[in-house]
Amino acid sequence: MASGAPLAAAAPLSSLAKPSKHVLLISVDGLHAIDLERWITTNPASILSLLSQKGFTYTAANVRPSDSFPGLMALVTGGSPRSTGIWYDVAFDRDLLPPGGGAPGTVTNYMEAINLDWAKIATNTNSLDGGVVPPRAVGDYQFLPKEGIDPTQLPVDPLTLKPVYPWQFLRTNTIFEVVKAHGGRTAWCDKHVGAYQAVHGQSGNGVDDYFSPEINSPASQLDLDPTLPAGDQFTGSHIAIKMYDALKVKAVVNQCRGWNSTGKKKVGTPAVFGMNFQAISVGQKLAHEVDSLLLLGGYVDADGTPNTAIQSAMQFVDDSLGEMVVALAEQNILEKTTIIITAKHGQSPVDLKKRRIVPAGGFDTAIAPVVGAGNYAVTADDAAYIWLKKGVQHQTADVVKALWASPDLNDLPANPAPPSGTPLGLLPWPANPGIDSIFWGDTLKLQWHDPAVDSRQPDIIVVPTPGVIYAGKKSAKLAEHGGLAFYDGNVALLVSNPDLSRRTIKTPVNTTQVAPTILKLLGLDPSELDAVQKEKTDELPAMDA
Amino acid sequence: VAALVAGAVVIPAIQASPEPKPQHKSKHVLLISVDGLHSIDLINWVKAHPGSTLAELREHGYEYSNTSCSKPSDSFPGLMALITGGTPNSTGIWYDVSYDRTYLAPGSAPGSAPGTVTTFDESIDLVKNVPNYSDLPGIDVSALPLNPANANQPVMPWELLRVNTIFEVVHSHNRRTAWSDKHDAAYQLVRGPSGMGVDDYYSPEVTNSVLTGGGIDFTKAQVGPTGVQANDALKVQAIVNEALGLDHTGNHHIGAPALFGMNFQAVSVGQKLKVDPNVPALTGGYADADGHPGPALDSALHFVDHSLGLIVTALKVGGIYDDTTIIITAKHGQSPIDPKKRIAADDSFYAAALNSVQPGLGDNMALSDDTEALIWLPPGTQHLTEAAVAAIRASAGLNFQGGVPGGKPLITDVLWGDSLKRLYNDPTKDSRTPDIIVVVTEGVIYTGGSKLMEHGGFNSDDTSVALLVSNPSLSHRKIKTPVTTTQVAPTILDILGLDPAALQAVQQEHTDELPGFDGKE
């Protein structure tokens, strides 16, 4: 379809925003509402500031849970895990069979480990192209559905005994499918070759142009930063992560110019397209640049003043957005394009004085004696999600008791000297109550599905007092996401469009509201989204006519 | 007086409605705030009492189990959310005891320095401790702040509110309105800025202490003639009378209000009060972290359910049950549910911290604190906000349990400047917005006393409230989509066939109706 061709069915539009022909969705992973506000205030001539002059900024936006995988699903389906079935990149399903087959109940890995080359490389380190044969040239990371995925690494459907591809794991359709069904072109760029093919939606082909270089791969592949030790990953360097993101920026700029992601074919600018940035997330998590204290990660204070790494990442993101805006303008479609800046997730803690590493092994120590090793799964970053296998779910209350009683997880005394071997500049660990609340049984079911009914639903969600990061004892991570803390959830959200004028909307919203808003902006019916139907997701306020 | 006693009335057979009507519409809405009632309390109660009135109402109601009340979760903004559809950003109502940078202190001479604590609690009742629970408009005008922009006239409670209320909208369509709450004078702000929204206002003062003879008010016991249930029962009787088509006194036949309701205090007292002095077995609070009630709270829940039973019976006798939507929710929750999490903290460190920034700053600030702290700096000192925040963050007494560095953290977050403006109006422009908001670790209560729980703050136990919208034509649905109690107000107007956009807060804050009531079926 050529750029500018009208979409099929047109619905009445908001009085505030005229119909757009294109929506560009940008997830700056980790970007808090406060980060965006601060950047705009201190950089009035920046691209983000200009976009905000012509846009609505939703300053009380929230996402739960705050892992990247459900975070992206919220944006592209309009649903929470209750309808998408997606809780985490590494989660659990009580009905699916493990990769290769076996008894029901398996960890469900939808991350780099399902790329073709994961199991074949001794270091378990993927290449940017996921190991497709023949290898791709640098810059060519466009993949067809199933391409780059090793089906032997996927969980198995107990009925068909076939591997469950990422889009089959998703229980709903996506905005890409709806737009495509109405004749619009669709594109998406993200961080994993295989797992993020979930954006295709259940049809398996919602995205015309899927471009996703593997982030968990050695930065040396780009040969752009000779100071990096061989084998070091993009996520291990504040500099290299920008090189990585730049691959996707180039793809999106190509699309803005009416080409496909690789710049090889003139196909027209997609109706809906976009990408995620990783540079901010790395800037928040990584303590400092390899062998250098010039680029320091995290925030300087409790108010979210960025340190040098985040500041430099913000500049990079802003410059990249500038390239896209210029490309859209040159194509004469900037006026017809809505640009949405948001984030799959935030990151916490912002206040590094609150940072408290809690060895994640404490969960195994508490749970295994109750239900037996192999009968449960735990995914823990700054909250812990615990799934019990079907035969032991009746022991949920006992597991909860064991968690409350665990000396490894509760009443954590201050530790003035963190374990040796941690990087420079890390502060001592403060005392922390550890577990703040445990959702299970009826308290869990207030917000989520019944784990006895929904095979994906965790039985237990452990929310620690803010500042806690469950990780290895010597972890140097400054911050994490995945949990339910305020700064995990309070992400940036800016909807910019030449017809709008600057407005700050402080009404609480959820990032699930982005998906129906995108359809509305394109003149399509938001209720064509399964999750919007199931969860009654509204469009964003002031966009809902 | 048409007093209704359960069991003493014959309930007419319910007629099948001959004409199908729009499923969600009804002629009457009864709004009940069971102050303190959490979402989990409702679940636990219904599970344990499947034959109860709440269980019956839930059978044909939409249950929003992921509801947040106002933030802050004080009763005053909590009620405003329900009846205006707004947060403090539009209502200007932050707390019962709050601050305004432009008003003058009560009794000030014209030209006095602006900036005063605005107290809208029992202390503005005209006649203290009247034993017969006067429903007279008994406001002590001399206790009200003065507004220089209005010729230094006292600010009446309804003038404090910056937006209209559902009562005003309903009243303006010539339909009858009624409300009952806990303070005689202060809650007259439900009337809305016109002062005219509520036709029948009846609020027997809960802190009335004459009957007890010893200066002990209704909030200091659960049961007995001086217990909070006795005070709530007065309001229940008013609602029963109204359901029967009488005024609240039961003396005049005027037809049931289109919009009416009341708040219960029994649950809140059952959560907070350590023990009922009259019945030592009635210990307060929760038994565990999962929200199972202790004896006093259980007694309160039984009382509320029984009262709702009386009201439902009255609606049936009055012949309007089928045409009444009953909304059960709460102005606020209460924290901590888990008794082990309670930490009593000393708020005197706030004054000390601010005095260290500039002598007198702490003495002159306004501080409202319960399970959070709101701080207003006096006019002329707002430029010291950053320094005040630094002093708060540096105070061992404020930050660590027991005041000892290395103790458990008491403060989660200090909102000020940009982080505050992201959620609220700019305190340099809005005369009511606090300069500093301190969010505490859940469980922290600023108190020197024995109360087990409190509210006012931003944590989950403070804000996760019950919300059930029940109507005989609905079938039970559990809706887990996150909602806020501000969505109740536009939903009520919609149910009554009125335009939610008639609410100013709905316009300003883009408040949606509750899912299921927004015409998107």
Short mmCIF file of C-alpha atoms in Angstrom, two decimals, chain A residues 90-93 97-99 105-109 153 155 376-379:
data_model
loop_
_atom_site.label_atom_id
_atom_site.label_comp_id
_atom_site.label_asym_id
_atom_site.label_seq_id
_atom_site.Cartn_x
_atom_site.Cartn_y
_atom_site.Cartn_z
CA VAL A 90 10.44 -15.44 31.75
CA ALA A 91 7.20 -16.72 33.21
CA PHE A 92 5.31 -19.98 33.69
CA ASP A 93 2.35 -21.84 32.25
CA LEU A 97 4.72 -28.67 28.10
CA PRO A 98 8.42 -27.88 28.42
CA PRO A 99 10.48 -27.43 25.22
CA GLY A 105 3.87 -27.04 33.65
CA THR A 106 6.83 -25.23 32.24
CA VAL A 107 8.85 -22.08 32.50
CA THR A 108 8.04 -20.04 29.41
CA ASN A 109 11.13 -18.29 28.04
CA GLN A 153 13.49 -23.82 22.69
CA PRO A 155 7.21 -24.51 25.13
CA TYR A 376 7.41 -23.95 41.40
CA ALA A 377 8.92 -21.12 39.42
CA VAL A 378 10.07 -17.70 40.59
CA THR A 379 10.78 -14.62 38.51
#
